[in-house]
Structures are given as structure tokens and as C-alpha cells.
Coordinates of N, CA, C and O in Angstrom, one line a residue:
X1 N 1.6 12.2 -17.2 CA 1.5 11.0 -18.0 C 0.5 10.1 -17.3 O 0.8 9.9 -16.1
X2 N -0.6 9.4 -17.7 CA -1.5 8.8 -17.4 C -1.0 7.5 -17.3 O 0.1 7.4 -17.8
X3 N -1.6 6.1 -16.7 CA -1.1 4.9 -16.7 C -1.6 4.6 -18.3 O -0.7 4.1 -18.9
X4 N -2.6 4.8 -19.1 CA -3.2 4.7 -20.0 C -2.4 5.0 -21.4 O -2.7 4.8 -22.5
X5 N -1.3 5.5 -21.0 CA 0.2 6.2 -21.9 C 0.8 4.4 -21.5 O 0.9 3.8 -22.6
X6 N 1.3 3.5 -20.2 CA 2.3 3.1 -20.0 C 1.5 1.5 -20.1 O 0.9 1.1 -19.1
X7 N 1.5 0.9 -21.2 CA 0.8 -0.7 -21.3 C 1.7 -1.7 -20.6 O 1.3 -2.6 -20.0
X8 N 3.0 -1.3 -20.8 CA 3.8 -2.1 -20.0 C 3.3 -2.4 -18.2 O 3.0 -3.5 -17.7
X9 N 3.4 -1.4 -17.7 CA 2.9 -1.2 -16.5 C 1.5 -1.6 -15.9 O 1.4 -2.2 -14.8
X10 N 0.3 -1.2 -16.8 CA -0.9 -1.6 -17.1 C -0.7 -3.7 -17.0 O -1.1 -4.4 -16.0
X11 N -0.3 -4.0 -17.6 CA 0.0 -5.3 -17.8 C 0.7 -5.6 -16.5 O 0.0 -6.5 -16.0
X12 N 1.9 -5.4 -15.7 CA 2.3 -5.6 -15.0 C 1.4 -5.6 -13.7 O 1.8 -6.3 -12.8
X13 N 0.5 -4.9 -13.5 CA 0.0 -4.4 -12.5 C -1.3 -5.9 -12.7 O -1.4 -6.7 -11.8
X14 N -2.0 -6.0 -13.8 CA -2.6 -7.2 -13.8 C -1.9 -8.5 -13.7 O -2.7 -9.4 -13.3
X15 N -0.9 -9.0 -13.8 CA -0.2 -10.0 -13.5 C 0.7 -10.0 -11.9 O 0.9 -11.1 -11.4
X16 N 1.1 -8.8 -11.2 CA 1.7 -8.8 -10.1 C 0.8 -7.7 -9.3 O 1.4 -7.3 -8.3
X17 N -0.2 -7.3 -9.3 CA -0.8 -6.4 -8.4 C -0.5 -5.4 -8.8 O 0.1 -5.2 -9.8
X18 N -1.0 -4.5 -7.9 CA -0.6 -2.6 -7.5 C 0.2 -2.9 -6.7 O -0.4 -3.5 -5.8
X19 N 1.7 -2.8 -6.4 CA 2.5 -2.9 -5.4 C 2.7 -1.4 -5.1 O 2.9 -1.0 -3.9
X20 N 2.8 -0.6 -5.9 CA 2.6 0.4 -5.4 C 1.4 1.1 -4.5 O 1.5 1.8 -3.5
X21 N 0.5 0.7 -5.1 CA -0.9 1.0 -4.2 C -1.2 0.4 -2.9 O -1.9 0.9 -2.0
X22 N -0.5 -0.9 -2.9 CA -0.3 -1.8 -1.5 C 0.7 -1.1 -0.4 O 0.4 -1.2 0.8
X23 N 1.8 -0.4 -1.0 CA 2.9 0.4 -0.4 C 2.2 1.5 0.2 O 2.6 2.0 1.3
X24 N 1.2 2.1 -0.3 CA 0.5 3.0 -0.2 C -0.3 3.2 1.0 O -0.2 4.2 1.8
X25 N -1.0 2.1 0.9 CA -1.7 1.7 2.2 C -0.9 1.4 3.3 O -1.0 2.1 4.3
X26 N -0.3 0.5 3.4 CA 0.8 0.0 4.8 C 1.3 1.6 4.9 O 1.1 2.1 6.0
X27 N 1.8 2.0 4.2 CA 2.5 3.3 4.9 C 1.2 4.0 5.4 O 1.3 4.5 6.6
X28 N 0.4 4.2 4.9 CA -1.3 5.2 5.2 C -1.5 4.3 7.1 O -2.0 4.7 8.1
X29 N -0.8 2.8 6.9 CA -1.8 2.5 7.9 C -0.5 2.7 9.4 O -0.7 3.2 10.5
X30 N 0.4 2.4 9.0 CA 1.8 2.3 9.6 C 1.6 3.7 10.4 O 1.5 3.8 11.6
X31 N 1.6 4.8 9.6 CA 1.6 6.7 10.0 C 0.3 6.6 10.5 O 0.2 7.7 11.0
X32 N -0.7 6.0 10.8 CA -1.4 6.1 11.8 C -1.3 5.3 13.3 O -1.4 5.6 14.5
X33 N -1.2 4.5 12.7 CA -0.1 3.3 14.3 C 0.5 4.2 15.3 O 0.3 4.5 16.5
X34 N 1.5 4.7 14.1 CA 2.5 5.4 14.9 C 2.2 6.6 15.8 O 2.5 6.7 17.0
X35 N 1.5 7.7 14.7 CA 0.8 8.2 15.4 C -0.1 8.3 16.8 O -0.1 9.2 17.6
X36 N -1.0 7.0 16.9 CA -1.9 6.5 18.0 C -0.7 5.9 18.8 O -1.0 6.0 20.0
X37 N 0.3 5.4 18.6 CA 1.5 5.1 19.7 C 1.9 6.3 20.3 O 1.6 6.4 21.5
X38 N 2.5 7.2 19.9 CA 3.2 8.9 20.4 C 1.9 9.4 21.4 O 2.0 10.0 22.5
X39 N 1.1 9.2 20.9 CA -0.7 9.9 21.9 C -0.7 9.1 22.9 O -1.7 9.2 23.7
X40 N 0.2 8.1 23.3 CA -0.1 7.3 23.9 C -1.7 6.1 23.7 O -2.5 6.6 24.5
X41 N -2.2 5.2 23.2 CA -2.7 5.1 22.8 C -2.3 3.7 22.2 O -1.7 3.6 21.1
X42 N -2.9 2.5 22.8 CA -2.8 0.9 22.6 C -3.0 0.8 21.2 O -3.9 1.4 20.7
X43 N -2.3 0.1 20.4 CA -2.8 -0.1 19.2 C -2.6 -1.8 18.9 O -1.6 -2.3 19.4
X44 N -3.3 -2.6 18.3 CA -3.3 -4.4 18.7 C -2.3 -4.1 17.2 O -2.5 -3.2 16.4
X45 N -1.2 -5.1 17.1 CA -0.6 -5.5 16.2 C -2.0 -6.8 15.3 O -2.8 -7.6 15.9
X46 N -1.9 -6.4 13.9 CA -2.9 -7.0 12.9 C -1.5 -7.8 12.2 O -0.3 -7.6 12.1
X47 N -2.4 -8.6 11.9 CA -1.7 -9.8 11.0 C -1.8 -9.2 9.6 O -3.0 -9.1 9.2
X48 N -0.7 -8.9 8.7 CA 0.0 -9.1 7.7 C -0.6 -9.9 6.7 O -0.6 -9.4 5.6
X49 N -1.3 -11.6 6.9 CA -1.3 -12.8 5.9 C -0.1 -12.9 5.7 O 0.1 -13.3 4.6
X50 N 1.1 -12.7 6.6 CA 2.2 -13.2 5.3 C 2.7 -14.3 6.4 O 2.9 -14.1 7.6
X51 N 2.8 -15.2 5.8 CA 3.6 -17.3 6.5 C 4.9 -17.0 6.3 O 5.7 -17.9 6.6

């Protein structure tokens, strides 16, 4: 099923974001962190934007 099937969602996604696509990333970036931590391997904590 296509997003192109779901208007509801379509609409939601213009008014509140891709929160799923944002989930997406943080975890893409998180499983690499983690990763470069276990190798041993400095990783600088990045700021979020969130106050």
C-alpha cells in the first residue's frame, strides 16, 4: 500500500512532519554511535536542538 492510498497520513505528515522518517534517522545515527563506541572509538555527543 502506497502513502498515495492513505490522505489521512499524507496530510498528517504536512502538518506534523515525518516522525517516522525522523525515528529513522536518530536510530540510523544512534546504531552508528554505538557502534564507533564498542570499536572503541571517541564519538562528540551532537546537540539534538531540543530546549
Amino acid at each position: 500500500m502506497s502513502t498515495g492510498e492513505l490522505p489521512i497520513y499524507e496530510s498528517l505528515i504536512r502538518e506534523r512532519g515525518d516522525v517516522v522518517e525522523e525515528a529513522r534517522v536518530v536510530a540510523e545515527e544512534t546504531q552508528h554511535q554505538m557502534s564507533q563506541a564498542l570499536n572503541g572509538v571517541a564519538v562528540a555527543p551532537q546537540e539534538t536542538g531540543a530546549a
